[in-house]
PDB file of C-alpha atoms in Angstrom:
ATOM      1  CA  UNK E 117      96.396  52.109 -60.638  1.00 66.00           C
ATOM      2  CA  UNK E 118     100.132  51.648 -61.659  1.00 87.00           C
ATOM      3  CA  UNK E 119      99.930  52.340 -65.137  1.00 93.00           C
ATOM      4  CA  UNK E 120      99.870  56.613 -65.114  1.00 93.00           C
ATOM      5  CA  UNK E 121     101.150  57.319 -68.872  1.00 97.00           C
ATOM      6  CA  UNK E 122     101.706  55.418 -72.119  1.00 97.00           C
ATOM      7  CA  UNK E 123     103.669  56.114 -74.791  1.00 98.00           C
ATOM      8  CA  UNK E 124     104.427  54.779 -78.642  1.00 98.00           C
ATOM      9  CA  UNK E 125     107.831  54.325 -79.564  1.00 98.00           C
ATOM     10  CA  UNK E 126     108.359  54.435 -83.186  1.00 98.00           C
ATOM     11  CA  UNK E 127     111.547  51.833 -83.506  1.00 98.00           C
ATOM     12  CA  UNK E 128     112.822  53.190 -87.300  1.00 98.00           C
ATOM     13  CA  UNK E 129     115.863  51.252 -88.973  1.00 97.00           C
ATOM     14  CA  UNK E 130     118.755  54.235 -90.246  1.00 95.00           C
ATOM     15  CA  UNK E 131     117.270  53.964 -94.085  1.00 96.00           C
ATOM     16  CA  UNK E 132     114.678  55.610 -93.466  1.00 96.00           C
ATOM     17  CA  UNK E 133     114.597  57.449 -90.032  1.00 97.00           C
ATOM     18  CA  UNK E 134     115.300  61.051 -91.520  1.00 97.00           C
ATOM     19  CA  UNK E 135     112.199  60.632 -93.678  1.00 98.00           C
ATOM     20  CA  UNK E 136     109.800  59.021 -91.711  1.00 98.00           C
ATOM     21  CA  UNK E 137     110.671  61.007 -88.695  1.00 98.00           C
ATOM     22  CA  UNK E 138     110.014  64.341 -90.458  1.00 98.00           C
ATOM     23  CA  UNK E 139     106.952  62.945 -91.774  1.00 98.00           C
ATOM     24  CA  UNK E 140     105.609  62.446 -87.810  1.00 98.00           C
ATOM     25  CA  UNK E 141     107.078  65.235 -86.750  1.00 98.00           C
ATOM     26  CA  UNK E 142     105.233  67.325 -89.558  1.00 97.00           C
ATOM     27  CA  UNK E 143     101.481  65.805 -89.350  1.00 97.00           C
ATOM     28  CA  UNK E 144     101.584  65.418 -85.588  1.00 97.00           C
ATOM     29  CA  UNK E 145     102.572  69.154 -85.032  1.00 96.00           C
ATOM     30  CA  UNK E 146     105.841  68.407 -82.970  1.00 97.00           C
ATOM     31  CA  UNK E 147     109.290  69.345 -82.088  1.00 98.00           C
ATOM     32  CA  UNK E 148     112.072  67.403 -81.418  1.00 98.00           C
ATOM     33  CA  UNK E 149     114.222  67.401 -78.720  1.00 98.00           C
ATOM     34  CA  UNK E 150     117.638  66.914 -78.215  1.00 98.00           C
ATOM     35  CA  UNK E 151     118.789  62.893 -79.285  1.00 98.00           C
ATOM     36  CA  UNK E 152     119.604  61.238 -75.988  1.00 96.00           C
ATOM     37  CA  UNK E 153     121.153  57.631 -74.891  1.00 93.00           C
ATOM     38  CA  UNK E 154     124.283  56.038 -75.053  1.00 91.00           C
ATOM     39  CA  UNK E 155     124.338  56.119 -79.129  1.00 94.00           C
ATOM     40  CA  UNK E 156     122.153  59.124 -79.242  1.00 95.00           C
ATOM     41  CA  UNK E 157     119.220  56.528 -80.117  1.00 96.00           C
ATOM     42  CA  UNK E 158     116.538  58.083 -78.561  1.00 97.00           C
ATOM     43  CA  UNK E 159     114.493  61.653 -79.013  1.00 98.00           C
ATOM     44  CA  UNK E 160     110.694  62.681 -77.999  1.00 98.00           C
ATOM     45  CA  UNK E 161     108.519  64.083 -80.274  1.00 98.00           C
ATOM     46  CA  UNK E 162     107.298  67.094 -78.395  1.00 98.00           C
ATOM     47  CA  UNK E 163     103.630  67.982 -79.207  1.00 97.00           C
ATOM     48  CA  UNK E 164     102.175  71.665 -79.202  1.00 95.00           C
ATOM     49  CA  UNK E 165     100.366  71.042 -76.040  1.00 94.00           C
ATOM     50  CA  UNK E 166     100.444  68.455 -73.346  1.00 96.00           C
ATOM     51  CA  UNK E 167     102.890  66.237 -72.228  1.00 98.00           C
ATOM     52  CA  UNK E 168     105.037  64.111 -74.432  1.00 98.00           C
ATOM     53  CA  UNK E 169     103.849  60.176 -75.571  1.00 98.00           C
ATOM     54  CA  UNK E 170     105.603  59.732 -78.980  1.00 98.00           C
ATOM     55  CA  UNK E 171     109.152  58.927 -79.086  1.00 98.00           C
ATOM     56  CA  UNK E 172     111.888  57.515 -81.464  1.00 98.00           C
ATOM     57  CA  UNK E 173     114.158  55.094 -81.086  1.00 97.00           C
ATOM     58  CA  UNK E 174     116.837  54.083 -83.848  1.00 97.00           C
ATOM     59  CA  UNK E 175     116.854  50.596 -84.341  1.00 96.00           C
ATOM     60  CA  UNK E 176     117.954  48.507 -86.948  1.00 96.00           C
ATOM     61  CA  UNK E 177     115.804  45.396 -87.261  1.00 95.00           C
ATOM     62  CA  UNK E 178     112.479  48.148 -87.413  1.00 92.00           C
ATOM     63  CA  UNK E 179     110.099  49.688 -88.820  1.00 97.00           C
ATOM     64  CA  UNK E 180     107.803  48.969 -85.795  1.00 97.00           C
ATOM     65  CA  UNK E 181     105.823  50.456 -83.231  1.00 98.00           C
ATOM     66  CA  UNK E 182     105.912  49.331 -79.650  1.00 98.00           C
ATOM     67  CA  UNK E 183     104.650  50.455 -76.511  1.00 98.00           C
ATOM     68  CA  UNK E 184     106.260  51.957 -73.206  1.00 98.00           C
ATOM     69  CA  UNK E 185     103.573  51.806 -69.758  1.00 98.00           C
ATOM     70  CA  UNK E 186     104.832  54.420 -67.088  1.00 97.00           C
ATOM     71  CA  UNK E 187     104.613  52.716 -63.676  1.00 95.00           C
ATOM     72  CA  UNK E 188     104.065  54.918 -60.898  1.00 91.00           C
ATOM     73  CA  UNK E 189     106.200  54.244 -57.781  1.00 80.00           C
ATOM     74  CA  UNK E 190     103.177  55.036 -55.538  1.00 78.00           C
ATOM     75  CA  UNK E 191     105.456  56.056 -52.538  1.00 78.00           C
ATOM     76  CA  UNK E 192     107.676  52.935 -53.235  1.00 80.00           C
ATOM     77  CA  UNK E 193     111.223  53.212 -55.133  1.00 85.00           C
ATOM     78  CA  UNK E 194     110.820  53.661 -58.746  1.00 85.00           C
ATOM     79  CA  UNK E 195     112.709  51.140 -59.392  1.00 87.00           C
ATOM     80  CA  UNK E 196     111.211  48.429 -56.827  1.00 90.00           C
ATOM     81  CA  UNK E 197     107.581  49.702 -58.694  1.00 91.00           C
ATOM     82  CA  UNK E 198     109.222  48.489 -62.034  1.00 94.00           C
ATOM     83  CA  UNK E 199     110.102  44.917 -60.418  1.00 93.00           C
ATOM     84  CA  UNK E 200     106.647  44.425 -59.231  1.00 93.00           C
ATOM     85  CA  UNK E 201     104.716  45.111 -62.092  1.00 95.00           C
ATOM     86  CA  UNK E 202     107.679  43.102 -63.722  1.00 96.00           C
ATOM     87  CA  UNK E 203     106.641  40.266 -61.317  1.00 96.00           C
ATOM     88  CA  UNK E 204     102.778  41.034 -61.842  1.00 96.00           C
ATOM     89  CA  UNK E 205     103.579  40.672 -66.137  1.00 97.00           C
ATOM     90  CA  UNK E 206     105.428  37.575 -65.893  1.00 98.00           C
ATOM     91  CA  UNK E 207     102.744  35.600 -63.518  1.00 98.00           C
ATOM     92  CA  UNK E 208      99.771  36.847 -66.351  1.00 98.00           C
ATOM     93  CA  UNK E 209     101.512  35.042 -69.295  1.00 98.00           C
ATOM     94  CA  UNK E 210     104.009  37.600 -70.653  1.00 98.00           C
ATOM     95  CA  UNK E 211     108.068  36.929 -70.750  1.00 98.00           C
ATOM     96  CA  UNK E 212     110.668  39.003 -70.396  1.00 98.00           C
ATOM     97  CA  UNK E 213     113.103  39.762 -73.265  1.00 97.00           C
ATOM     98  CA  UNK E 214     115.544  42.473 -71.744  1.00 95.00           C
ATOM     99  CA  UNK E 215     116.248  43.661 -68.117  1.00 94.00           C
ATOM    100  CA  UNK E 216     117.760  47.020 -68.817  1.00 89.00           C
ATOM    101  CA  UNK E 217     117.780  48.046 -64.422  1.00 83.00           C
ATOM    102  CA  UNK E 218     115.523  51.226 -65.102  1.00 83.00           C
ATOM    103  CA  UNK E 219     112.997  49.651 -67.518  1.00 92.00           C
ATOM    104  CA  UNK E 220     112.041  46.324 -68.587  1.00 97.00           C
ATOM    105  CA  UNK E 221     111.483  44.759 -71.882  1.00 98.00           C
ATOM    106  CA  UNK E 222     108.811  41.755 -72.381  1.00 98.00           C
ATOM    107  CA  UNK E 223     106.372  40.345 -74.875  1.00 98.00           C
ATOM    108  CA  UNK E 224     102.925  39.430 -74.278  1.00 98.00           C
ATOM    109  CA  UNK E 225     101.166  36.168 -74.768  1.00 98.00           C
ATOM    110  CA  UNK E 226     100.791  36.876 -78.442  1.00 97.00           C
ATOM    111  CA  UNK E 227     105.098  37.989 -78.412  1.00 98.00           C
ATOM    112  CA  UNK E 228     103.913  42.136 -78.676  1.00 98.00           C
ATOM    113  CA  UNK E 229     107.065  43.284 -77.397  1.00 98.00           C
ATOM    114  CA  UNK E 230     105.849  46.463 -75.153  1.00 98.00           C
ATOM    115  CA  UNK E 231     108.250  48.199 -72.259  1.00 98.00           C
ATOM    116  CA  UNK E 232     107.872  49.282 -67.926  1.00 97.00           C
ATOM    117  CA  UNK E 233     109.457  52.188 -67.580  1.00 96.00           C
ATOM    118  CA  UNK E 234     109.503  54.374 -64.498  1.00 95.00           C
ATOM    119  CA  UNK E 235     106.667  57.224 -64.545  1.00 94.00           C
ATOM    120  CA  UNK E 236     108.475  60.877 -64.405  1.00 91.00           C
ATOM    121  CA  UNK E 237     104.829  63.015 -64.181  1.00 93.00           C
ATOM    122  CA  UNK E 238     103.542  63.466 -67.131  1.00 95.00           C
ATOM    123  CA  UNK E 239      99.638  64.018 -66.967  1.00 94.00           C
ATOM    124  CA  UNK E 240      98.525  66.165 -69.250  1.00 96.00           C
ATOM    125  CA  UNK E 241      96.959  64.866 -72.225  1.00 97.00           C
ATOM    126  CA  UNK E 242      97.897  66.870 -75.778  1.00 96.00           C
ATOM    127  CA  UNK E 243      95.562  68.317 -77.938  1.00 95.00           C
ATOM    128  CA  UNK E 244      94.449  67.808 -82.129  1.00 95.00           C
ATOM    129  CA  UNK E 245      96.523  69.177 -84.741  1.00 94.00           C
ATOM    130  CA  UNK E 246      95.657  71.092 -87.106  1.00 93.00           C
ATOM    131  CA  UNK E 247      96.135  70.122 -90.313  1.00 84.00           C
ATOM    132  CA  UNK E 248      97.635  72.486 -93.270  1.00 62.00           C
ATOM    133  CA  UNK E 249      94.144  72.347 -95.317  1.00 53.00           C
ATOM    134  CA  UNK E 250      90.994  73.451 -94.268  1.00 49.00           C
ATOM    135  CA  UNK E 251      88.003  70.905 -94.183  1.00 43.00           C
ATOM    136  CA  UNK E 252      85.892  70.972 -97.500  1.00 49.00           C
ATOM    137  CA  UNK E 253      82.979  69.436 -95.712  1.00 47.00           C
ATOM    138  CA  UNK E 254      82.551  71.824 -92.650  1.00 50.00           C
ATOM    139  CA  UNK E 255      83.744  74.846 -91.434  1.00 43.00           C
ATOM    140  CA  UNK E 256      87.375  74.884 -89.247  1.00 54.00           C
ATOM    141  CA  UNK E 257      90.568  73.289 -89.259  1.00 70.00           C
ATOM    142  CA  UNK E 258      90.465  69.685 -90.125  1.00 90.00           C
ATOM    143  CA  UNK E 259      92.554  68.258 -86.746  1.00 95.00           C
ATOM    144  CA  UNK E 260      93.461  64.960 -86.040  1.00 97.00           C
ATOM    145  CA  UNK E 261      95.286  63.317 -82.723  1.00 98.00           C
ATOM    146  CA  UNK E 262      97.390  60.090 -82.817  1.00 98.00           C
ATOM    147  CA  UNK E 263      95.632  58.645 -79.758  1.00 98.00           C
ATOM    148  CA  UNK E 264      95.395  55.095 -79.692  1.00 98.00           C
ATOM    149  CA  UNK E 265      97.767  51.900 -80.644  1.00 98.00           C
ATOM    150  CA  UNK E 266      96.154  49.073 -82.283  1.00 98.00           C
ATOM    151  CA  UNK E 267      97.221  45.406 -81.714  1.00 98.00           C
ATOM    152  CA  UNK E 268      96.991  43.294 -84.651  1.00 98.00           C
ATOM    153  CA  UNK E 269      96.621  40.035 -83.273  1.00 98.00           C
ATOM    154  CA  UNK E 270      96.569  36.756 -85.104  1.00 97.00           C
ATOM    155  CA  UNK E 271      93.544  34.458 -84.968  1.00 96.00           C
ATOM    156  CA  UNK E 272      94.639  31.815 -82.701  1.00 95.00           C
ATOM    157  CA  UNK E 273      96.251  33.873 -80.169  1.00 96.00           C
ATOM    158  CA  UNK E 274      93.251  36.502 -79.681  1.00 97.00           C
ATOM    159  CA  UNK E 275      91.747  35.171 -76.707  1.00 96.00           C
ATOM    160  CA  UNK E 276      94.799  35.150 -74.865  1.00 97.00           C
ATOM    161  CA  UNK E 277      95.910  39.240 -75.573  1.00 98.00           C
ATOM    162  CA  UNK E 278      92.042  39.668 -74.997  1.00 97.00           C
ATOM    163  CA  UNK E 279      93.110  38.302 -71.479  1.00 97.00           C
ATOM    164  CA  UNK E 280      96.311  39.600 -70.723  1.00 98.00           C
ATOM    165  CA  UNK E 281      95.754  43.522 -71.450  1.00 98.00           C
ATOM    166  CA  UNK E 282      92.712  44.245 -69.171  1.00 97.00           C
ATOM    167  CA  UNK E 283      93.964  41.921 -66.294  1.00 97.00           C
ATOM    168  CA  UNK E 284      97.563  44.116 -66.673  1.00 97.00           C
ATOM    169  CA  UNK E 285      96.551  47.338 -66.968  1.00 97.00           C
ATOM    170  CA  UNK E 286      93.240  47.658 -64.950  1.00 96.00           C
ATOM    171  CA  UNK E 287      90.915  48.559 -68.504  1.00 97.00           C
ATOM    172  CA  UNK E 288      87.948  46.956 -69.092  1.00 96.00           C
ATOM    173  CA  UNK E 289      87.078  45.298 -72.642  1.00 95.00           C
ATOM    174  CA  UNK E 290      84.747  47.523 -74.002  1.00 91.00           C
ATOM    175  CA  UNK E 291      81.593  45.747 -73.140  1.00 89.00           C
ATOM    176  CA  UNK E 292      79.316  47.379 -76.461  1.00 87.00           C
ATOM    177  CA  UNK E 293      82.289  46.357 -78.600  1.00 85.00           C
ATOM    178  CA  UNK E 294      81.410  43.738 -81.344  1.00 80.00           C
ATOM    179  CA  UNK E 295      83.286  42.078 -84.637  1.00 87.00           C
ATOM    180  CA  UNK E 296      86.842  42.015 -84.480  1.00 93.00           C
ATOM    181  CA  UNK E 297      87.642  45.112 -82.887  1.00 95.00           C
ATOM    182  CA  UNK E 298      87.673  45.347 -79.327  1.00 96.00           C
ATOM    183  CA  UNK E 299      89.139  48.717 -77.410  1.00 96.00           C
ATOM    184  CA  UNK E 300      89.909  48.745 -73.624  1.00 97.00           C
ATOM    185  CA  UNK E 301      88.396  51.483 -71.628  1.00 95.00           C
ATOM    186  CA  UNK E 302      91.412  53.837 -70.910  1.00 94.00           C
ATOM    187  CA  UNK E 303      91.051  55.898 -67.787  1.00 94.00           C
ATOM    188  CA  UNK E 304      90.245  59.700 -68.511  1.00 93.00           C
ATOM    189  CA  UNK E 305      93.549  61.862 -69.462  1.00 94.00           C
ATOM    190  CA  UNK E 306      95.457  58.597 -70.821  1.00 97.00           C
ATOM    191  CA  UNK E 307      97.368  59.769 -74.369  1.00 97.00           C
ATOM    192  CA  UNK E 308      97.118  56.452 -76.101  1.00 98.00           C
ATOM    193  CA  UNK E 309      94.275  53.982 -75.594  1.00 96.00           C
ATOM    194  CA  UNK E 310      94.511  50.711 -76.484  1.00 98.00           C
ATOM    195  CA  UNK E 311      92.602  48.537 -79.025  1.00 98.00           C
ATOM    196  CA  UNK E 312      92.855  44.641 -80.024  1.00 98.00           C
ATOM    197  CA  UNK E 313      92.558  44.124 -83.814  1.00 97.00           C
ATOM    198  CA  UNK E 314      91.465  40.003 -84.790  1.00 97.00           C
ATOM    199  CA  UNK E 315      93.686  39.629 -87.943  1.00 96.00           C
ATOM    200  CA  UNK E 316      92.009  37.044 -90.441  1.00 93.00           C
ATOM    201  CA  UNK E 317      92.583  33.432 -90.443  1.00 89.00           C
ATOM    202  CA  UNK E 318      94.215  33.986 -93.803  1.00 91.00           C
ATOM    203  CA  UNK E 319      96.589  36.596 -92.396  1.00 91.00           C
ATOM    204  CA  UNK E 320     100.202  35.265 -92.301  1.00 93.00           C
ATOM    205  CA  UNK E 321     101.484  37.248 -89.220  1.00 93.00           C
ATOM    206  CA  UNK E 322     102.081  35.008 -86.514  1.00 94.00           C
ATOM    207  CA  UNK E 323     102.665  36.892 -83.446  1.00 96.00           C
ATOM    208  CA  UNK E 324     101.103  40.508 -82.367  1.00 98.00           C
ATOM    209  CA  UNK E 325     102.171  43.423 -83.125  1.00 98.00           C
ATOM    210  CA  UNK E 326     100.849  47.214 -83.743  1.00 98.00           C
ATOM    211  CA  UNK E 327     100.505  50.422 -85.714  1.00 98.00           C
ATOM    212  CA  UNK E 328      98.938  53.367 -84.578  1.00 98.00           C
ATOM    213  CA  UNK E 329      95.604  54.700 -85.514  1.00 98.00           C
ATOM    214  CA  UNK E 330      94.635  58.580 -85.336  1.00 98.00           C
ATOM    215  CA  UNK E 331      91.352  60.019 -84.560  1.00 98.00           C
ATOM    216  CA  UNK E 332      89.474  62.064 -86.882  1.00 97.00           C
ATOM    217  CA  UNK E 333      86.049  63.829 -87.834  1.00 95.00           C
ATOM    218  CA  UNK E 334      87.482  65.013 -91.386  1.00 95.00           C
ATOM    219  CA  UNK E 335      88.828  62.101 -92.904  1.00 96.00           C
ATOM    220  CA  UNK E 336      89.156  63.446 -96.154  1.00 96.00           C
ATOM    221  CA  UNK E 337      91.262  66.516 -95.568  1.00 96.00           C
ATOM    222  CA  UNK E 338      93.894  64.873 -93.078  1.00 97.00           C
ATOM    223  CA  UNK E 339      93.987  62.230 -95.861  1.00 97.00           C
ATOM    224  CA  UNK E 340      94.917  64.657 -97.817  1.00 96.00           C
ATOM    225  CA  UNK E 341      97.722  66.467 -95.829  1.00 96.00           C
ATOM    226  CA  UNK E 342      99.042  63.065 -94.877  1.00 97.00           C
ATOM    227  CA  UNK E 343      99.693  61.926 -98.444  1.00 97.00           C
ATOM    228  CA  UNK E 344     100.959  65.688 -99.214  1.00 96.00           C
ATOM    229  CA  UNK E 345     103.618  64.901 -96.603  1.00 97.00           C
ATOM    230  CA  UNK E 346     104.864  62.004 -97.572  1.00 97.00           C
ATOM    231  CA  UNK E 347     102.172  59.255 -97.084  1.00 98.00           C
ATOM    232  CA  UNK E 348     100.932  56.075 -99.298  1.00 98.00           C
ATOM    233  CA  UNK E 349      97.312  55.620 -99.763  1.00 98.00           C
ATOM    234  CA  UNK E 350      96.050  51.836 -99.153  1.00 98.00           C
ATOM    235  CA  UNK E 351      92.779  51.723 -98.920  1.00 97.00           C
ATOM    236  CA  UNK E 352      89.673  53.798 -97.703  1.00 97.00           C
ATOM    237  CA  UNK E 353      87.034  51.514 -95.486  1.00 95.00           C
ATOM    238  CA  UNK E 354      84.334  52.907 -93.942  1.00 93.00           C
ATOM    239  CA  UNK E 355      84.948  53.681 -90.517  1.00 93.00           C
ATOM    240  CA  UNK E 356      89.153  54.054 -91.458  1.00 96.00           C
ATOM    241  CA  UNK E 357      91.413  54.527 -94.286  1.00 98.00           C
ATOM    242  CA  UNK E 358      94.729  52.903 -93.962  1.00 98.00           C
ATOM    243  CA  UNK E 359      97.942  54.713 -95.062  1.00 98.00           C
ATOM    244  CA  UNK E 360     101.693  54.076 -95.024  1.00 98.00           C
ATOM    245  CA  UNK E 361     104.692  56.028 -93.838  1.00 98.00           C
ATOM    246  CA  UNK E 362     107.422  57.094 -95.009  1.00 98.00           C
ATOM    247  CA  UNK E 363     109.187  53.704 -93.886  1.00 97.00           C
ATOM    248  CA  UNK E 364     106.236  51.525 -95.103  1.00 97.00           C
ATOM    249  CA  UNK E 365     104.738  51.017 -91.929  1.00 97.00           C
ATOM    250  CA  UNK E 366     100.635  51.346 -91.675  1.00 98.00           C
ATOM    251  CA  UNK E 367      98.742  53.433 -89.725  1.00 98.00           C
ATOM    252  CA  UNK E 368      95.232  54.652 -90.181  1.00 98.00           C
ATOM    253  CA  UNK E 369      92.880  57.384 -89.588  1.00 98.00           C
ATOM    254  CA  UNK E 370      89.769  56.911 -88.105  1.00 98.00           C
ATOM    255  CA  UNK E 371      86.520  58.517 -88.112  1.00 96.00           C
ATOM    256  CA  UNK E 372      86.712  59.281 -84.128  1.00 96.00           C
ATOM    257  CA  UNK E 373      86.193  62.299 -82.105  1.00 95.00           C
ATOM    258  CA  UNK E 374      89.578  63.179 -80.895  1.00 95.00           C
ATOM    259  CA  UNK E 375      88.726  64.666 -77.364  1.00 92.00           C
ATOM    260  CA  UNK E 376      86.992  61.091 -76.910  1.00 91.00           C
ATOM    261  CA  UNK E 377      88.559  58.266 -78.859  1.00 92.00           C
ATOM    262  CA  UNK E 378      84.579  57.367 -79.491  1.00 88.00           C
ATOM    263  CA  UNK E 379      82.807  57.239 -82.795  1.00 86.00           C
ATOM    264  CA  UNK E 380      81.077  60.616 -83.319  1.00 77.00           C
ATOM    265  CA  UNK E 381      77.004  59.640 -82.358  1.00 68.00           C
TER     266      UNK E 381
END
């Protein structure tokens, strides 16, 4: 399979990239490393354990979070592996927006804007984090694990993002998956899985795009250390509860196992 790593680039506008950053940096348990780029717009967000898949990128028409697949060159050039899977994109209904050489930029069918970018090793999958409080309903840290990014895809362009993301990547729909949630089937050791989100047909976005969701058996106490950092409560459902950053943007937490990504049975 081509597609070895993923990663979530958080794309934050200069206003409010000190805040939000620390905000990540604090509830996710990572470091940051050294800004990189031509305009030192780029760092990783280096977790505790495992190999990196959250990065930053300053840009100014953000907040928003998009993804970057890691092609592997599987004994071809990296770049040439880039190309095809450039080639493969464009022939399953997504268009290209940027041809940076090393990496490519497209859109899907529903205009998520998502990067190829050359695979470099990573393989190991990081850990939960600990949050600063312990759980009041159970005994242990309360951790949590940014682990999947959710596509929130309008009404009327469902079925074709429903199409274009397991015939890309090589994941399955979820075949027990009902209602307007649908995750793919990420192969084992994958960082971020993927999951398609049917807005409402009274929503007023128009094209997809994404936030990321962290997994969770203690709700209530990352809740908790997520609004002490920095976070806005929206609303508590019952399988999520849907925060903002410090930049506005929505995320949620999710009542997941985190070694899994799968409801707790």
């Amino acid at each position: 399979m081509p597609i070895r790593w993923t990663t979530a680039m958080l794309d934050l506008p200069p206003d409010t990239l000190d805040e939000t950053l620390a905000f990540w940096l604090r509830v996710t348990g990572s470091a940051l490393s050294p800004w990189r780029g031509e305009d030192d717009e780029y760092a990783t967000l280096v977790p505790p354990d495992g190999d990196d898949y959250l990065r930053v990128q300053r840009f100014a028409d953000g907040p928003r979070v998009h993804l970057d697949l890691h092609v592997t060159a599987e004994g071809r050039d990296p770049d040439e592996a880039v190309r095809a899977e450039l080639v493969r994109a464009l022939a399953l209904g997504a268009a290209l927006e940027h041809d940076a050489g090393g990496h490519v930029v497209l859109s899907s069918p529903g205009g998520y804007v998502f990067c190829l970018v050359r695979h470099t090793g990573h393989a190991r999958r990081a850990g939960a984090v600990p949050v600063a409080e312990r759980a009041r309903d159970g005994d242990g840290a309360a951790c949590a694990l940014v682990d999947q990014v959710c596509l929130d895809v309008p009404a009327d362009r469902f079925d074709d993002e429903a199409a274009f993301w397991p015939a890309f990547t090589g994941w399955p729909l979820d075949p027990r998956a009902t209602g307007e949630l649908v995750p793919l089937e990420r192969p084992a050791g994958m960082p971020l899985r993927l999951l398609l989100q049917r807005l409402g047909a009274d929503d007023p976005r128009r094209e997809t795009s994404a936030h990321l969701d962290l997994a969770t058996v203690a709700r209530p106490a990352v809740e908790r250390a997520h609004v002490q950092a920095g976070a806005r409560l929206v609303a508590r459902r019952e399988r999520w509860t849907t925060l903002l950053d410090p930049s506005g943007s929505p995320y949620c937490l999710t009542a997941r196992d985190p070694s899994t990504g799968r409801a707790p049975v």
